[in-house]
């Protein structure tokens, strides 16, 4: 794109913006099981209005915008009470789960530097189900990941294996409440006891569950202890832009006390400009997401969230039973949250996803990793609830269709496209050959993704990562015709 010589009129530019959205998933339809947590029209409007009201306020400097500090302290106070924290607990508002997690890992690293300088190269212990954001944090911050396994039936972290993995360089243990993939809460009490005994930190990733799990418990669900009420938990992250239904750009990170949180804050006075002190990764940032989060929480309120939780609980039970009643499909495990993972031994679930997409649904593919097979993931939220019967009906019909398509043999797909490719030493040419085999060489994406996902599934994770990087590197290039 080039700047227009003269500014466009409002109508024309908004029309153009609208055309950009034409190929997006239709999240308003209620048929999209992920990405968007839609609280319904009224709460959405409240969020938008508050967002617009604080759009221009800048979180760079709380002395100039004390309004943002007050909103942030309100949100942290709410979160602390929600997650079993006492008055010593402090925290901050961040842009999302990933930022909260990166900050938790940075804090653990810098706390270890201050209190255990002999550690040298720090390590953190992650169950294989811990979110990819921890790997990103490790990559950015120079912390080594030590991965541990999960129980093959419940997919909960194996704490005995974590214990065996603890060494002199361990600075942090990680548990999920719940894991995104399987929707199960790890044995946080056991992890807390281990962290306490070894004198190391424990972060609970409650980005998905932190807001909802207390409501599910109030509805009688057997939610295991997972929050700051558990001894040994030293930090916890909770996203508001998921099951609290606030507009995106909203998460909370909490620490046991200020002594720990101190290591999160970055101050710099070694340059010629303004004095900089940041709680979070971003420096200049809009007040919009925070004001919107504050407003939506106030608008929906405790009773509103309890009712939303009740509806999701009914929906997830119904979906889980419906899937189990289809002989070709099976749940990977019984989830503690409205997150459903299912797979099949008789048909290719990636074809099933394509078939469902063709009928207007969005359901998410997940590749196999360690003892978790390739599967379909559903994050059920309020807007999906009214659609679960139709969903199951279409799922049954699509299973019947896909059963007639022979399952893809991933090794054969990869072999055909990647003959002679040395997977251990991938140069640009080898990456191009594999991308061609996967059907993604032309830049755009085919309407059916099963072939691509099957190729990726047949490759080792580091090769998948090379391909995904190459694909993304090619995709984000301005269109020369637009110049
Ligand atoms: C358990 C868990 N942790 C962290 C994240 C990352 O959150 P975000 O996408 O807001 O950065 C997610 C996202 O789905 C998640 O499910």
Short mmCIF file of C-alpha atoms and ligand atoms in Angstrom, two decimals:
data_model
loop_
_atom_site.label_atom_id
_atom_site.label_comp_id
_atom_site.label_asym_id
_atom_site.label_seq_id
_atom_site.Cartn_x
_atom_site.Cartn_y
_atom_site.Cartn_z
CA UNK A 1 0.00 0.00 0.00
CA UNK A 2 1.02 3.61 -0.56
CA UNK A 3 -0.36 6.55 1.32
CA UNK A 4 -3.15 8.20 -0.70
CA UNK A 5 -2.17 11.65 -1.81
CA UNK A 6 -5.24 13.09 -0.22
CA UNK A 7 -6.93 11.41 2.75
CA UNK A 8 -9.88 9.14 1.89
CA UNK A 9 -13.33 10.06 3.10
CA UNK A 10 -14.54 8.08 6.10
CA UNK A 11 -17.19 6.09 4.26
CA UNK A 12 -14.76 4.90 1.59
CA UNK A 13 -12.07 3.85 3.99
CA UNK A 14 -14.42 1.96 6.29
CA UNK A 15 -15.85 0.16 3.29
CA UNK A 16 -12.34 -0.86 2.34
CA UNK A 17 -11.60 -2.01 5.86
CA UNK A 18 -14.74 -4.15 5.74
CA UNK A 19 -13.52 -5.92 2.61
CA UNK A 20 -10.39 -6.99 4.49
CA UNK A 21 -12.59 -8.99 6.87
CA UNK A 22 -14.41 -10.95 4.20
CA UNK A 23 -12.27 -14.07 4.46
CA UNK A 24 -12.01 -14.12 8.26
CA UNK A 25 -13.72 -16.80 10.32
CA UNK A 26 -17.24 -15.67 11.06
CA UNK A 27 -16.99 -15.44 14.85
CA UNK A 28 -20.43 -13.84 15.13
CA UNK A 29 -22.04 -17.05 13.88
CA UNK A 30 -21.60 -18.99 17.13
CA UNK A 31 -19.94 -21.76 15.08
CA UNK A 32 -16.35 -20.81 15.85
CA UNK A 33 -14.92 -22.88 18.72
CA UNK A 34 -11.91 -20.74 19.55
CA UNK A 35 -10.15 -17.40 19.13
CA UNK A 36 -13.06 -15.19 20.11
CA UNK A 37 -14.88 -15.09 23.43
CA UNK A 38 -18.08 -13.27 22.68
CA UNK A 39 -20.10 -12.12 25.71
CA UNK A 40 -23.15 -11.08 23.66
CA UNK A 41 -24.07 -7.75 22.13
CA UNK A 42 -24.67 -5.68 25.27
CA UNK A 43 -21.46 -6.55 27.12
CA UNK A 44 -19.55 -6.21 23.85
CA UNK A 45 -20.87 -2.65 23.45
CA UNK A 46 -19.85 -1.77 27.01
CA UNK A 47 -16.34 -3.08 26.30
CA UNK A 48 -16.12 -1.10 23.05
CA UNK A 49 -17.30 2.12 24.66
CA UNK A 50 -14.83 1.87 27.54
CA UNK A 51 -12.06 0.89 25.09
CA UNK A 52 -12.75 3.93 22.94
CA UNK A 53 -12.96 6.17 26.02
CA UNK A 54 -9.42 5.23 27.13
CA UNK A 55 -7.98 4.55 23.67
CA UNK A 56 -5.63 7.51 23.79
CA UNK A 57 -4.53 7.43 27.44
CA UNK A 58 -0.96 6.18 27.64
CA UNK A 59 0.18 3.55 30.13
CA UNK A 60 3.79 4.65 29.64
CA UNK A 61 3.63 6.96 32.61
CA UNK A 62 1.27 6.41 35.54
CA UNK A 63 2.17 9.79 37.04
CA UNK A 64 0.60 11.50 34.04
CA UNK A 65 -2.29 9.01 33.81
CA UNK A 66 -3.12 8.01 37.40
CA UNK A 67 -6.51 6.81 36.07
CA UNK A 68 -4.73 3.81 34.56
CA UNK A 69 -2.93 3.00 37.80
CA UNK A 70 -6.26 3.04 39.66
CA UNK A 71 -7.91 0.79 37.07
CA UNK A 72 -4.96 -1.59 37.21
CA UNK A 73 -4.99 -1.76 41.01
CA UNK A 74 -8.75 -2.44 40.92
CA UNK A 75 -8.26 -5.30 38.47
CA UNK A 76 -5.37 -6.80 40.42
CA UNK A 77 -7.39 -6.56 43.65
CA UNK A 78 -10.27 -8.41 42.01
CA UNK A 79 -7.90 -11.05 40.63
CA UNK A 80 -6.16 -11.56 43.95
CA UNK A 81 -9.46 -12.14 45.74
CA UNK A 82 -10.62 -14.46 42.94
CA UNK A 83 -7.45 -16.56 43.11
CA UNK A 84 -7.01 -17.11 46.85
CA UNK A 85 -4.39 -14.41 47.39
CA UNK A 86 -3.83 -12.55 50.67
CA UNK A 87 -2.98 -8.87 51.15
CA UNK A 88 0.70 -9.39 50.35
CA UNK A 89 -0.16 -10.48 46.80
CA UNK A 90 0.62 -7.93 44.07
CA UNK A 91 0.47 -8.02 40.31
CA UNK A 92 -0.05 -6.22 37.03
CA UNK A 93 -2.26 -5.98 34.00
CA UNK A 94 -0.63 -7.25 30.80
CA UNK A 95 -1.54 -7.57 27.14
CA UNK A 96 -2.28 -11.31 27.25
CA UNK A 97 -1.30 -14.75 28.46
CA UNK A 98 1.97 -14.74 26.59
CA UNK A 99 3.11 -11.47 28.13
CA UNK A 100 2.10 -12.63 31.62
CA UNK A 101 4.08 -15.84 31.11
CA UNK A 102 7.17 -14.10 29.72
CA UNK A 103 7.11 -11.78 32.73
CA UNK A 104 6.75 -14.70 35.17
CA UNK A 105 9.78 -16.40 33.61
CA UNK A 106 11.80 -13.14 33.59
CA UNK A 107 10.95 -12.60 37.25
CA UNK A 108 12.04 -16.15 38.12
CA UNK A 109 15.28 -15.69 36.18
CA UNK A 110 16.14 -12.37 37.78
CA UNK A 111 15.12 -13.58 41.25
CA UNK A 112 17.50 -16.51 40.81
CA UNK A 113 20.26 -14.17 39.61
CA UNK A 114 19.81 -12.12 42.77
CA UNK A 115 19.42 -14.93 45.28
CA UNK A 116 21.35 -17.85 43.72
CA UNK A 117 24.07 -16.27 41.58
CA UNK A 118 25.88 -19.63 41.44
CA UNK A 119 23.08 -21.06 39.21
CA UNK A 120 24.68 -19.94 35.94
CA UNK A 121 22.48 -21.18 33.06
CA UNK A 122 19.00 -21.39 34.58
CA UNK A 123 16.48 -24.17 33.82
CA UNK A 124 12.71 -24.43 34.14
CA UNK A 125 10.73 -27.65 34.30
CA UNK A 126 7.75 -27.81 31.97
CA UNK A 127 5.31 -30.68 31.48
CA UNK A 128 4.84 -31.35 27.73
CA UNK A 129 1.33 -29.90 28.04
CA UNK A 130 2.56 -26.47 29.22
CA UNK A 131 1.65 -23.73 26.74
CA UNK A 132 4.04 -22.81 23.91
CA UNK A 133 4.38 -19.34 25.47
CA UNK A 134 6.81 -20.85 28.01
CA UNK A 135 9.05 -22.00 25.16
CA UNK A 136 8.88 -18.52 23.70
CA UNK A 137 9.82 -17.06 27.10
CA UNK A 138 12.69 -19.53 27.40
CA UNK A 139 13.89 -18.59 23.93
CA UNK A 140 13.70 -14.86 24.55
CA UNK A 141 15.21 -14.96 28.03
CA UNK A 142 17.92 -17.58 27.72
CA UNK A 143 16.35 -20.08 30.12
CA UNK A 144 16.70 -23.79 29.30
CA UNK A 145 13.53 -25.90 29.11
CA UNK A 146 13.54 -29.32 30.75
CA UNK A 147 10.40 -31.13 29.57
CA UNK A 148 8.65 -33.79 31.62
CA UNK A 149 5.83 -36.18 30.79
CA UNK A 150 2.15 -36.44 31.59
CA UNK A 151 -0.06 -39.35 32.60
CA UNK A 152 -1.18 -41.16 29.39
CA UNK A 153 -4.84 -41.29 30.45
CA UNK A 154 -5.47 -38.10 32.39
CA UNK A 155 -2.77 -36.00 30.64
CA UNK A 156 -1.99 -34.42 34.03
CA UNK A 157 1.66 -33.62 34.76
CA UNK A 158 3.72 -36.43 36.23
CA UNK A 159 5.05 -34.79 39.41
CA UNK A 160 7.36 -37.72 40.22
CA UNK A 161 9.11 -37.09 36.90
CA UNK A 162 9.32 -33.37 37.68
CA UNK A 163 10.94 -34.26 41.00
CA UNK A 164 13.55 -36.36 39.20
CA UNK A 165 14.22 -33.47 36.80
CA UNK A 166 14.98 -30.93 39.54
CA UNK A 167 18.69 -30.09 39.57
CA UNK A 168 21.03 -27.41 40.88
CA UNK A 169 20.08 -25.05 38.03
CA UNK A 170 16.30 -25.36 38.36
CA UNK A 171 14.74 -21.97 39.02
CA UNK A 172 11.07 -22.60 38.17
CA UNK A 173 8.41 -25.31 37.99
CA UNK A 174 5.34 -24.80 35.81
CA UNK A 175 1.83 -26.21 36.17
CA UNK A 176 -1.32 -25.52 34.16
CA UNK A 177 -4.83 -24.86 35.43
CA UNK A 178 -5.86 -26.16 33.04
CA UNK A 179 -3.66 -27.05 30.08
CA UNK A 180 -5.01 -25.66 26.82
CA UNK A 181 -4.76 -28.99 25.00
CA UNK A 182 -6.60 -31.36 27.30
CA UNK A 183 -8.41 -28.95 29.63
CA UNK A 184 -7.15 -30.70 32.76
CA UNK A 185 -5.74 -29.12 35.92
CA UNK A 186 -2.28 -30.37 36.89
CA UNK A 187 -1.65 -31.66 40.45
CA UNK A 188 -0.78 -28.17 41.70
CA UNK A 189 -0.77 -29.16 45.41
CA UNK A 190 1.88 -31.80 44.77
CA UNK A 191 3.88 -29.37 42.64
CA UNK A 192 3.62 -26.74 45.40
CA UNK A 193 4.96 -29.21 47.96
CA UNK A 194 7.86 -30.05 45.63
CA UNK A 195 8.67 -26.39 44.98
CA UNK A 196 8.52 -25.62 48.69
CA UNK A 197 10.76 -28.55 49.60
CA UNK A 198 13.37 -27.63 46.98
CA UNK A 199 13.20 -23.88 47.57
CA UNK A 200 12.26 -23.03 43.96
CA UNK A 201 9.47 -21.00 42.41
CA UNK A 202 6.23 -22.41 40.99
CA UNK A 203 4.20 -20.59 38.34
CA UNK A 204 0.61 -21.69 37.68
CA UNK A 205 -0.58 -20.93 34.16
CA UNK A 206 -4.25 -20.25 34.83
CA UNK A 207 -4.58 -18.13 31.68
CA UNK A 208 -7.47 -20.29 30.50
CA UNK A 209 -8.93 -21.40 33.81
CA UNK A 210 -8.15 -18.78 36.42
CA UNK A 211 -11.34 -16.84 35.90
CA UNK A 212 -13.73 -19.75 35.22
CA UNK A 213 -12.59 -22.52 37.58
CA UNK A 214 -13.79 -20.78 40.78
CA UNK A 215 -17.26 -20.53 39.19
CA UNK A 216 -17.23 -24.18 38.17
CA UNK A 217 -16.33 -25.06 41.76
CA UNK A 218 -19.28 -23.02 43.02
CA UNK A 219 -21.47 -25.02 40.65
CA UNK A 220 -20.35 -28.22 42.39
CA UNK A 221 -17.58 -29.35 40.06
CA UNK A 222 -14.66 -31.12 41.75
CA UNK A 223 -12.08 -28.45 40.87
CA UNK A 224 -8.78 -29.32 42.58
CA UNK A 225 -6.86 -26.57 44.45
CA UNK A 226 -4.84 -24.64 41.90
CA UNK A 227 -4.36 -21.03 43.00
CA UNK A 228 -2.50 -18.89 45.52
CA UNK A 229 -4.23 -20.74 48.37
CA UNK A 230 -1.84 -23.62 47.60
CA UNK A 231 1.45 -23.34 49.54
CA UNK A 232 4.41 -23.20 47.19
CA UNK A 233 2.62 -21.36 44.33
CA UNK A 234 4.65 -18.18 43.88
CA UNK A 235 2.99 -16.67 40.78
CA UNK A 236 -0.13 -17.21 38.70
CA UNK A 237 -1.40 -15.82 35.39
CA UNK A 238 -5.08 -15.34 34.52
CA UNK A 239 -6.36 -13.98 31.22
CA UNK A 240 -9.42 -11.77 31.20
CA UNK A 241 -9.76 -11.85 27.41
CA UNK A 242 -10.74 -15.52 27.55
CA UNK A 243 -13.47 -16.68 29.94
CA UNK A 244 -13.99 -13.21 31.46
CA UNK A 245 -15.06 -12.15 27.93
CA UNK A 246 -13.24 -8.82 27.92
CA UNK A 247 -11.82 -7.41 24.69
CA UNK A 248 -8.40 -8.72 23.74
CA UNK A 249 -5.24 -7.39 25.28
CA UNK A 250 -6.18 -8.31 28.87
CA UNK A 251 -4.40 -10.59 31.32
CA UNK A 252 -3.25 -10.45 34.94
CA UNK A 253 0.00 -11.69 36.47
CA UNK A 254 0.08 -12.09 40.27
CA UNK A 255 3.01 -12.70 42.60
CA UNK A 256 3.08 -13.96 46.17
CA UNK A 257 4.62 -10.65 47.32
CA UNK A 258 6.42 -7.47 46.33
CA UNK A 259 9.82 -8.97 47.05
CA UNK A 260 9.28 -11.30 44.09
CA UNK A 261 7.47 -8.80 41.81
CA UNK A 262 10.41 -6.39 42.20
CA UNK A 263 12.29 -8.55 39.70
CA UNK A 264 9.62 -8.01 37.05
CA UNK A 265 10.01 -4.23 36.97
CA UNK A 266 12.43 -2.64 34.54
CA UNK A 267 13.81 0.83 35.17
CA UNK A 268 16.32 2.62 32.97
CA UNK A 269 18.04 5.87 33.67
CA UNK A 270 21.07 5.36 31.42
CA UNK A 271 20.09 7.49 28.50
CA UNK A 272 19.36 11.09 27.72
CA UNK A 273 15.57 11.04 27.64
CA UNK A 274 12.69 10.61 30.11
CA UNK A 275 13.08 8.39 33.15
CA UNK A 276 11.67 5.01 32.19
CA UNK A 277 10.15 2.49 34.55
CA UNK A 278 7.91 -0.28 33.22
CA UNK A 279 6.00 -3.03 34.99
CA UNK A 280 5.41 -4.90 31.74
CA UNK A 281 7.05 -5.54 28.38
CA UNK A 282 5.23 -2.80 26.55
CA UNK A 283 6.17 0.79 27.28
CA UNK A 284 3.74 3.15 25.51
CA UNK A 285 0.40 1.36 25.54
CA UNK A 286 -3.23 2.27 25.09
CA UNK A 287 -5.44 2.43 28.17
CA UNK A 288 -8.22 0.88 26.05
CA UNK A 289 -7.82 -2.81 26.90
CA UNK A 290 -7.60 -2.11 30.63
CA UNK A 291 -10.62 0.19 30.76
CA UNK A 292 -12.58 -2.26 28.63
CA UNK A 293 -11.67 -5.15 30.93
CA UNK A 294 -12.66 -3.13 33.98
CA UNK A 295 -15.98 -2.15 32.40
CA UNK A 296 -16.96 -5.64 31.17
CA UNK A 297 -16.21 -7.19 34.58
CA UNK A 298 -18.34 -4.54 36.26
CA UNK A 299 -21.12 -4.98 33.72
CA UNK A 300 -21.43 -8.77 33.77
CA UNK A 301 -20.80 -9.07 37.53
CA UNK A 302 -20.52 -12.15 39.71
CA UNK A 303 -24.03 -13.52 39.11
CA UNK A 304 -23.67 -12.99 35.38
CA UNK A 305 -20.43 -14.95 35.26
CA UNK A 306 -21.90 -17.74 37.37
CA UNK A 307 -24.76 -18.07 34.90
CA UNK A 308 -22.36 -18.06 31.93
CA UNK A 309 -20.34 -20.78 33.66
CA UNK A 310 -23.46 -22.87 34.25
CA UNK A 311 -24.38 -22.72 30.56
CA UNK A 312 -20.90 -23.69 29.46
CA UNK A 313 -20.84 -26.57 31.90
CA UNK A 314 -24.06 -27.97 30.46
CA UNK A 315 -22.76 -27.47 26.94
CA UNK A 316 -19.45 -29.21 27.54
CA UNK A 317 -21.16 -32.19 29.16
CA UNK A 318 -23.51 -32.44 26.22
CA UNK A 319 -20.71 -32.16 23.66
CA UNK A 320 -18.53 -34.70 25.51
CA UNK A 321 -21.40 -37.20 25.69
CA UNK A 322 -22.29 -36.60 22.05
CA UNK A 323 -18.73 -37.25 20.91
CA UNK A 324 -18.41 -40.37 23.05
CA UNK A 325 -21.59 -41.69 21.48
CA UNK A 326 -19.96 -41.60 18.02
CA UNK A 327 -18.16 -44.97 17.73
CA UNK A 328 -15.36 -43.59 15.52
CA UNK A 329 -14.41 -40.78 17.89
CA UNK A 330 -13.01 -40.72 21.39
CA UNK A 331 -12.22 -38.01 23.91
CA UNK A 332 -8.55 -37.85 24.83
CA UNK A 333 -9.66 -37.41 28.43
CA UNK A 334 -12.48 -35.96 30.56
CA UNK A 335 -11.71 -32.21 30.84
CA UNK A 336 -12.08 -30.00 33.93
CA UNK A 337 -13.04 -27.08 31.67
CA UNK A 338 -15.10 -26.41 28.51
CA UNK A 339 -12.08 -27.49 26.45
CA UNK A 340 -12.59 -30.68 24.49
CA UNK A 341 -9.97 -32.76 22.70
CA UNK A 342 -11.02 -35.75 20.59
CA UNK A 343 -9.31 -38.07 18.16
CA UNK A 344 -10.04 -41.18 16.11
CA UNK A 345 -8.37 -44.48 15.35
CA UNK A 346 -10.52 -45.17 12.32
CA UNK A 347 -10.52 -41.92 10.38
CA UNK A 348 -8.28 -38.95 9.69
CA UNK A 349 -9.46 -36.18 12.03
CA UNK A 350 -7.80 -33.56 9.85
CA UNK A 351 -10.19 -34.52 7.02
CA UNK A 352 -13.03 -34.33 9.49
CA UNK A 353 -12.00 -30.75 10.30
CA UNK A 354 -12.01 -29.83 6.60
CA UNK A 355 -15.45 -31.36 6.19
CA UNK A 356 -16.78 -29.44 9.19
CA UNK A 357 -15.16 -26.21 7.95
CA UNK A 358 -17.01 -26.72 4.68
CA UNK A 359 -20.24 -26.57 6.69
CA UNK A 360 -19.28 -23.27 8.34
CA UNK A 361 -17.71 -24.54 11.59
CA UNK A 362 -14.30 -23.62 12.87
CA UNK A 363 -12.68 -26.38 14.91
CA UNK A 364 -8.98 -26.56 15.55
CA UNK A 365 -6.42 -29.18 14.49
CA UNK A 366 -3.64 -30.18 16.88
CA UNK A 367 -0.59 -32.16 15.86
CA UNK A 368 0.68 -35.17 17.79
CA UNK A 369 3.36 -34.55 20.38
CA UNK A 370 4.82 -37.06 22.83
CA UNK A 371 1.93 -39.20 24.13
CA UNK A 372 -0.79 -36.84 22.87
CA UNK A 373 -2.13 -37.97 19.47
CA UNK A 374 -3.21 -35.68 16.65
CA UNK A 375 -6.67 -34.47 17.49
CA UNK A 376 -9.43 -31.87 17.24
CA UNK A 377 -9.64 -29.11 19.85
CA UNK A 378 -12.77 -27.17 20.86
CA UNK A 379 -12.78 -24.19 23.21
CA UNK A 380 -16.46 -23.82 24.08
CA UNK A 381 -17.59 -20.32 25.04
CA UNK A 382 -20.89 -18.57 25.61
CA UNK A 383 -21.67 -17.93 21.96
CA UNK A 384 -21.31 -21.63 21.09
CA UNK A 385 -23.80 -22.87 23.66
CA UNK A 386 -26.90 -22.49 21.51
CA UNK A 387 -25.20 -24.37 18.67
CA UNK A 388 -24.04 -27.58 20.27
CA UNK A 389 -26.92 -29.76 19.00
CA UNK A 390 -26.36 -28.60 15.42
CA UNK A 391 -22.65 -29.12 15.90
CA UNK A 392 -23.10 -32.74 16.98
CA UNK A 393 -25.53 -33.37 14.15
CA UNK A 394 -23.01 -32.10 11.58
CA UNK A 395 -20.18 -33.94 13.29
CA UNK A 396 -22.04 -37.25 12.94
CA UNK A 397 -22.75 -36.56 9.26
CA UNK A 398 -19.13 -35.56 8.55
CA UNK A 399 -17.81 -38.68 10.31
CA UNK A 400 -19.89 -40.78 7.91
CA UNK A 401 -18.43 -38.93 4.93
CA UNK A 402 -14.81 -39.01 6.12
CA UNK A 403 -15.03 -42.71 6.97
CA UNK A 404 -15.25 -43.32 3.26
CA UNK A 405 -11.96 -41.41 2.69
CA UNK A 406 -9.02 -43.71 3.42
CA UNK A 407 -6.87 -42.39 6.29
CA UNK A 408 -3.73 -40.59 5.20
CA UNK A 409 -0.47 -42.35 5.99
CA UNK A 410 1.65 -39.40 7.15
CA UNK A 411 4.98 -41.14 6.61
CA UNK A 412 3.98 -41.84 2.99
CA UNK A 413 2.93 -38.22 2.41
CA UNK A 414 6.18 -36.91 3.78
CA UNK A 415 8.22 -39.56 2.02
CA UNK A 416 6.66 -38.68 -1.34
CA UNK A 417 7.38 -34.99 -1.01
CA UNK A 418 10.59 -35.10 0.92
CA UNK A 419 12.48 -37.85 -0.83
CA UNK A 420 16.20 -37.36 -0.39
CA UNK A 421 15.67 -34.49 2.06
CA UNK A 422 18.01 -34.63 5.02
CA UNK A 423 15.75 -33.64 7.88
CA UNK A 424 18.70 -33.11 10.16
CA UNK A 425 20.25 -30.40 8.01
CA UNK A 426 17.59 -28.33 6.29
CA UNK A 427 18.73 -25.64 3.89
CA UNK A 428 16.40 -23.27 2.04
CA UNK A 429 16.01 -25.71 -0.88
CA UNK A 430 15.01 -28.58 1.38
CA UNK A 431 12.54 -26.33 3.15
CA UNK A 432 11.04 -25.38 -0.24
CA UNK A 433 10.76 -29.07 -1.24
CA UNK A 434 8.95 -29.90 1.99
CA UNK A 435 6.67 -26.90 1.63
CA UNK A 436 5.76 -28.03 -1.85
CA UNK A 437 4.99 -31.50 -0.48
CA UNK A 438 2.79 -29.86 2.12
CA UNK A 439 0.96 -27.86 -0.58
CA UNK A 440 1.93 -24.45 0.80
CA UNK A 441 4.54 -23.34 -1.68
CA UNK A 442 2.40 -20.73 -3.44
CA UNK A 443 2.07 -18.36 -0.49
CA UNK A 444 -1.73 -18.70 -0.09
CA UNK A 445 -3.51 -21.48 1.74
CA UNK A 446 -5.61 -24.20 0.10
CA UNK A 447 -9.18 -24.46 1.29
CA UNK A 448 -8.55 -27.96 2.61
CA UNK A 449 -5.82 -28.18 5.19
CA UNK A 450 -5.74 -31.92 5.92
CA UNK A 451 -2.81 -32.58 3.54
CA UNK A 452 -0.71 -29.86 5.13
CA UNK A 453 -1.52 -30.96 8.64
CA UNK A 454 -0.77 -34.59 7.84
CA UNK A 455 2.62 -33.65 6.40
CA UNK A 456 3.42 -31.53 9.44
CA UNK A 457 2.24 -34.29 11.74
CA UNK A 458 4.65 -36.74 10.13
CA UNK A 459 7.68 -34.51 10.72
CA UNK A 460 9.79 -34.01 13.84
CA UNK A 461 8.86 -30.85 15.80
CA UNK A 462 12.05 -28.98 14.89
CA UNK A 463 11.36 -29.55 11.18
CA UNK A 464 7.75 -28.44 11.61
CA UNK A 465 9.11 -25.28 13.21
CA UNK A 466 11.45 -24.63 10.28
CA UNK A 467 8.56 -25.00 7.83
CA UNK A 468 6.22 -22.81 9.81
CA UNK A 469 8.89 -20.12 10.08
CA UNK A 470 9.62 -20.27 6.33
CA UNK A 471 5.90 -20.15 5.51
CA UNK A 472 5.29 -17.15 7.76
CA UNK A 473 8.40 -15.41 6.50
CA UNK A 474 7.04 -15.72 2.97
CA UNK A 475 3.48 -14.78 3.86
CA UNK A 476 4.25 -11.44 5.51
CA UNK A 477 5.53 -9.65 2.45
CA UNK A 478 3.71 -6.63 0.95
CA UNK A 479 1.97 -7.32 -2.35
CA UNK A 480 4.08 -5.70 -5.16
CA UNK A 481 0.91 -5.05 -7.20
CA UNK A 482 -0.32 -2.73 -4.48
CA UNK A 483 2.80 -0.52 -4.74
C1 LIG B 1 -3.18 -22.21 29.10
C2 LIG B 1 -2.78 -21.05 28.24
N1 LIG B 1 -1.71 -20.31 28.57
C3 LIG B 1 -1.31 -19.27 27.82
C4 LIG B 1 -1.98 -18.90 26.68
C5 LIG B 1 -1.48 -17.74 25.83
O1 LIG B 1 -2.39 -16.70 25.88
P1 LIG B 1 -2.40 -15.51 24.78
O2 LIG B 1 -2.82 -16.11 23.49
O3 LIG B 1 -3.39 -14.56 25.38
O4 LIG B 1 -1.04 -14.92 24.72
C6 LIG B 1 -3.11 -19.65 26.29
C7 LIG B 1 -3.84 -19.32 25.06
O5 LIG B 1 -4.74 -20.00 24.65
C8 LIG B 1 -3.52 -20.75 27.09
O6 LIG B 1 -4.57 -21.50 26.76
#
